[in-house]
Amino acid sequence: MAILDQIEALIPDLRRYAHALMRDREAGDDLVQDCLERAVAGLAGRRPDGALRAWLFRILINRHRDLRRRAARAGHLVAVEDLVVEPAHPAGQDSHMALRETEAAIARLPEDQRRALLLVALEGASFDEAAAALDIPKGTLMSRLARARANLRSMTGRGEPSAGPAQRGKGV
């Protein structure tokens, strides 16, 4: 019997063992395929008096070990589409620092602007409610809010507000 015929006769045994090692039929078949490729390529270097079965199983086991070592180094790969959640979360330091910076800037606002801003932005009061609580006209409240927001943008380096509809048409 030719050596390739003997190898072919051992394929079912190699597949059974590979499936048990890999715990996955497709991965086991791939492992057997790698084993057979290496065996055929290495036929010239094989000792003729050695047991063919033991030689093939040794190739299979060594290939399995190589794959496991490589997988441990590479990490576990998962397709992005298969992820349930995002793979990483952005660090909280940036947002924490921005919050601290904004808090410090609010503390530096003039008292009348800070009160108006906190009532509307933090407490969620309507303009009418905030104006009544501060005992000022609604127009004065709106002016204080605009100045408070402009001061905050300036103090935090957030730049100017986006151009409003009136400014967009004037080429500004």
mmCIF file of C-alpha atoms in Angstrom:
data_model
loop_
_atom_site.group_PDB
_atom_site.id
_atom_site.type_symbol
_atom_site.label_atom_id
_atom_site.label_comp_id
_atom_site.label_asym_id
_atom_site.label_seq_id
_atom_site.Cartn_x
_atom_site.Cartn_y
_atom_site.Cartn_z
ATOM 1 C CA MET A 1 0.000 0.000 0.000
ATOM 2 C CA ALA A 2 1.394 3.411 -0.976
ATOM 3 C CA ILE A 3 2.129 5.916 1.760
ATOM 4 C CA LEU A 4 -0.555 8.369 0.539
ATOM 5 C CA ASP A 5 -3.144 5.593 0.695
ATOM 6 C CA GLN A 6 -2.092 4.815 4.272
ATOM 7 C CA ILE A 7 -2.420 8.523 5.182
ATOM 8 C CA GLU A 8 -5.843 8.639 3.552
ATOM 9 C CA ALA A 9 -6.974 5.647 5.619
ATOM 10 C CA LEU A 10 -6.045 7.528 8.818
ATOM 11 C CA ILE A 11 -8.002 10.723 7.982
ATOM 12 C CA PRO A 12 -11.189 9.655 9.862
ATOM 13 C CA ASP A 13 -9.123 9.032 13.026
ATOM 14 C CA LEU A 14 -7.353 12.395 12.629
ATOM 15 C CA ARG A 15 -10.679 14.179 12.130
ATOM 16 C CA ARG A 16 -12.251 12.564 15.186
ATOM 17 C CA TYR A 17 -9.289 13.561 17.357
ATOM 18 C CA ALA A 18 -9.088 17.066 15.886
ATOM 19 C CA HIS A 19 -12.804 17.668 16.479
ATOM 20 C CA ALA A 20 -12.369 16.609 20.109
ATOM 21 C CA LEU A 21 -9.344 18.907 20.522
ATOM 22 C CA MET A 22 -10.905 21.949 18.871
ATOM 23 C CA ARG A 23 -14.507 21.373 20.043
ATOM 24 C CA ASP A 24 -15.609 22.705 16.697
ATOM 25 C CA ARG A 25 -16.118 20.688 13.539
ATOM 26 C CA GLU A 26 -14.896 23.350 11.087
ATOM 27 C CA ALA A 27 -11.853 24.242 13.166
ATOM 28 C CA GLY A 28 -11.094 20.535 13.533
ATOM 29 C CA ASP A 29 -11.287 20.033 9.775
ATOM 30 C CA ASP A 30 -8.941 22.993 9.286
ATOM 31 C CA LEU A 31 -6.528 21.447 11.771
ATOM 32 C CA VAL A 32 -6.592 18.117 9.898
ATOM 33 C CA GLN A 33 -6.033 19.975 6.623
ATOM 34 C CA ASP A 34 -2.956 21.734 8.104
ATOM 35 C CA CYS A 35 -1.718 18.406 9.456
ATOM 36 C CA LEU A 36 -2.078 16.673 6.098
ATOM 37 C CA GLU A 37 -0.358 19.525 4.247
ATOM 38 C CA ARG A 38 2.597 19.347 6.617
ATOM 39 C CA ALA A 39 2.700 15.565 6.433
ATOM 40 C CA VAL A 40 2.774 15.491 2.633
ATOM 41 C CA ALA A 41 5.394 18.268 2.554
ATOM 42 C CA GLY A 42 7.511 16.391 5.112
ATOM 43 C CA LEU A 43 7.272 12.889 3.671
ATOM 44 C CA ALA A 44 10.858 13.007 2.478
ATOM 45 C CA GLY A 45 12.128 13.688 5.996
ATOM 46 C CA ARG A 46 10.052 11.003 7.697
ATOM 47 C CA ARG A 47 11.817 7.958 9.084
ATOM 48 C CA PRO A 48 10.601 4.984 7.035
ATOM 49 C CA ASP A 49 10.669 2.622 10.034
ATOM 50 C CA GLY A 50 8.526 4.878 12.260
ATOM 51 C CA ALA A 51 4.809 4.377 12.833
ATOM 52 C CA LEU A 52 2.824 6.480 10.363
ATOM 53 C CA ARG A 53 -0.144 6.881 12.725
ATOM 54 C CA ALA A 54 2.019 8.200 15.583
ATOM 55 C CA TRP A 55 3.833 10.536 13.185
ATOM 56 C CA LEU A 56 0.563 12.025 11.860
ATOM 57 C CA PHE A 57 -0.894 12.442 15.340
ATOM 58 C CA ARG A 58 2.335 14.139 16.484
ATOM 59 C CA ILE A 59 2.031 16.620 13.592
ATOM 60 C CA LEU A 60 -1.627 17.233 14.501
ATOM 61 C CA ILE A 61 -0.859 17.776 18.187
ATOM 62 C CA ASN A 62 2.062 20.104 17.444
ATOM 63 C CA ARG A 63 -0.056 22.132 15.027
ATOM 64 C CA HIS A 64 -2.789 22.375 17.652
ATOM 65 C CA ARG A 65 -0.249 23.652 20.209
ATOM 66 C CA ASP A 66 1.046 26.209 17.715
ATOM 67 C CA LEU A 67 -2.474 27.470 17.082
ATOM 68 C CA ARG A 68 -3.200 27.760 20.804
ATOM 69 C CA ARG A 69 0.036 29.660 21.441
ATOM 70 C CA ARG A 70 -0.679 32.030 18.575
ATOM 71 C CA ALA A 71 -4.253 32.556 19.747
ATOM 72 C CA ALA A 72 -3.069 33.373 23.275
ATOM 73 C CA ARG A 73 -0.694 36.008 21.915
ATOM 74 C CA ALA A 74 -3.148 37.511 19.451
ATOM 75 C CA GLY A 75 -6.061 37.688 21.854
ATOM 76 C CA HIS A 76 -9.604 36.699 21.160
ATOM 77 C CA LEU A 77 -10.875 38.149 17.900
ATOM 78 C CA VAL A 78 -14.537 38.941 17.571
ATOM 79 C CA ALA A 79 -16.229 40.500 14.577
ATOM 80 C CA VAL A 80 -17.516 43.992 15.347
ATOM 81 C CA GLU A 81 -20.968 42.987 14.120
ATOM 82 C CA ASP A 82 -21.066 40.230 16.767
ATOM 83 C CA LEU A 83 -20.376 42.558 19.695
ATOM 84 C CA VAL A 84 -23.273 43.154 22.029
ATOM 85 C CA VAL A 85 -21.791 46.336 23.475
ATOM 86 C CA GLU A 86 -19.082 48.705 22.392
ATOM 87 C CA PRO A 87 -15.604 47.194 22.750
ATOM 88 C CA ALA A 88 -14.294 50.104 24.771
ATOM 89 C CA HIS A 89 -15.643 52.987 26.746
ATOM 90 C CA PRO A 90 -14.139 56.433 26.489
ATOM 91 C CA ALA A 91 -12.140 57.474 29.503
ATOM 92 C CA GLY A 92 -14.078 59.550 31.987
ATOM 93 C CA GLN A 93 -11.198 61.883 32.801
ATOM 94 C CA ASP A 94 -11.867 64.267 29.906
ATOM 95 C CA SER A 95 -15.520 64.732 30.730
ATOM 96 C CA HIS A 96 -14.714 64.974 34.434
ATOM 97 C CA MET A 97 -12.122 67.681 33.762
ATOM 98 C CA ALA A 98 -14.534 69.559 31.486
ATOM 99 C CA LEU A 99 -17.174 69.415 34.208
ATOM 100 C CA ARG A 100 -14.730 70.761 36.800
ATOM 101 C CA GLU A 101 -13.675 73.534 34.422
ATOM 102 C CA THR A 102 -17.292 74.501 33.775
ATOM 103 C CA GLU A 103 -18.082 74.402 37.502
ATOM 104 C CA ALA A 104 -15.155 76.736 38.237
ATOM 105 C CA ALA A 105 -16.221 79.069 35.414
ATOM 106 C CA ILE A 106 -19.797 79.208 36.756
ATOM 107 C CA ALA A 107 -18.411 80.111 40.187
ATOM 108 C CA ARG A 108 -16.522 83.053 38.598
ATOM 109 C CA LEU A 109 -19.645 84.485 36.913
ATOM 110 C CA PRO A 110 -21.176 87.647 38.384
ATOM 111 C CA GLU A 111 -23.827 86.755 40.945
ATOM 112 C CA ASP A 112 -26.808 87.953 38.865
ATOM 113 C CA GLN A 113 -25.681 85.927 35.811
ATOM 114 C CA ARG A 114 -24.938 82.837 37.910
ATOM 115 C CA ARG A 115 -28.385 82.919 39.552
ATOM 116 C CA ALA A 116 -30.159 83.271 36.206
ATOM 117 C CA LEU A 117 -28.093 80.526 34.577
ATOM 118 C CA LEU A 118 -28.509 78.054 37.428
ATOM 119 C CA LEU A 119 -32.270 78.583 37.639
ATOM 120 C CA VAL A 120 -32.772 77.933 33.934
ATOM 121 C CA ALA A 121 -30.003 75.445 33.102
ATOM 122 C CA LEU A 122 -29.714 73.458 36.321
ATOM 123 C CA GLU A 123 -33.173 73.691 37.838
ATOM 124 C CA GLY A 124 -35.019 73.609 34.513
ATOM 125 C CA ALA A 125 -37.156 76.656 35.275
ATOM 126 C CA SER A 126 -38.931 78.280 32.361
ATOM 127 C CA PHE A 127 -37.978 81.843 31.487
ATOM 128 C CA ASP A 128 -41.194 83.138 33.045
ATOM 129 C CA GLU A 129 -40.640 81.131 36.255
ATOM 130 C CA ALA A 130 -37.009 82.234 36.542
ATOM 131 C CA ALA A 131 -37.875 85.889 35.923
ATOM 132 C CA ALA A 132 -40.584 85.719 38.597
ATOM 133 C CA ALA A 133 -38.252 83.958 41.079
ATOM 134 C CA LEU A 134 -35.521 86.582 40.552
ATOM 135 C CA ASP A 135 -38.098 89.394 40.527
ATOM 136 C CA ILE A 136 -36.815 90.813 37.235
ATOM 137 C CA PRO A 137 -38.420 91.388 33.833
ATOM 138 C CA LYS A 138 -38.187 88.503 31.350
ATOM 139 C CA GLY A 139 -36.033 90.611 28.976
ATOM 140 C CA THR A 140 -33.502 91.254 31.756
ATOM 141 C CA LEU A 141 -33.367 87.509 32.475
ATOM 142 C CA MET A 142 -32.743 86.754 28.787
ATOM 143 C CA SER A 143 -29.960 89.343 28.698
ATOM 144 C CA ARG A 144 -28.305 87.909 31.826
ATOM 145 C CA LEU A 145 -28.516 84.386 30.379
ATOM 146 C CA ALA A 146 -26.932 85.506 27.113
ATOM 147 C CA ARG A 147 -24.090 87.255 28.960
ATOM 148 C CA ALA A 148 -23.609 84.265 31.299
ATOM 149 C CA ARG A 149 -23.383 81.855 28.344
ATOM 150 C CA ALA A 150 -20.970 84.140 26.478
ATOM 151 C CA ASN A 151 -18.789 84.465 29.591
ATOM 152 C CA LEU A 152 -18.788 80.679 30.075
ATOM 153 C CA ARG A 153 -17.752 80.094 26.463
ATOM 154 C CA SER A 154 -14.959 82.601 26.884
ATOM 155 C CA MET A 155 -13.742 81.193 30.232
ATOM 156 C CA THR A 156 -13.819 77.570 29.095
ATOM 157 C CA GLY A 157 -12.394 78.233 25.627
ATOM 158 C CA ARG A 158 -15.390 76.700 23.884
ATOM 159 C CA GLY A 159 -15.517 79.488 21.298
ATOM 160 C CA GLU A 160 -18.417 81.399 19.879
ATOM 161 C CA PRO A 161 -21.917 80.004 19.439
ATOM 162 C CA SER A 162 -22.861 78.760 15.975
ATOM 163 C CA ALA A 163 -24.254 81.420 13.687
ATOM 164 C CA GLY A 164 -27.964 81.922 14.090
ATOM 165 C CA PRO A 165 -30.408 82.164 11.179
ATOM 166 C CA ALA A 166 -30.132 85.962 11.060
ATOM 167 C CA GLN A 167 -26.316 85.859 10.835
ATOM 168 C CA ARG A 168 -26.161 83.034 8.272
ATOM 169 C CA GLY A 169 -27.832 85.124 5.590
ATOM 170 C CA LYS A 170 -25.423 88.051 6.082
ATOM 171 C CA GLY A 171 -22.276 86.116 5.093
ATOM 172 C CA VAL A 172 -20.883 86.099 8.618
#
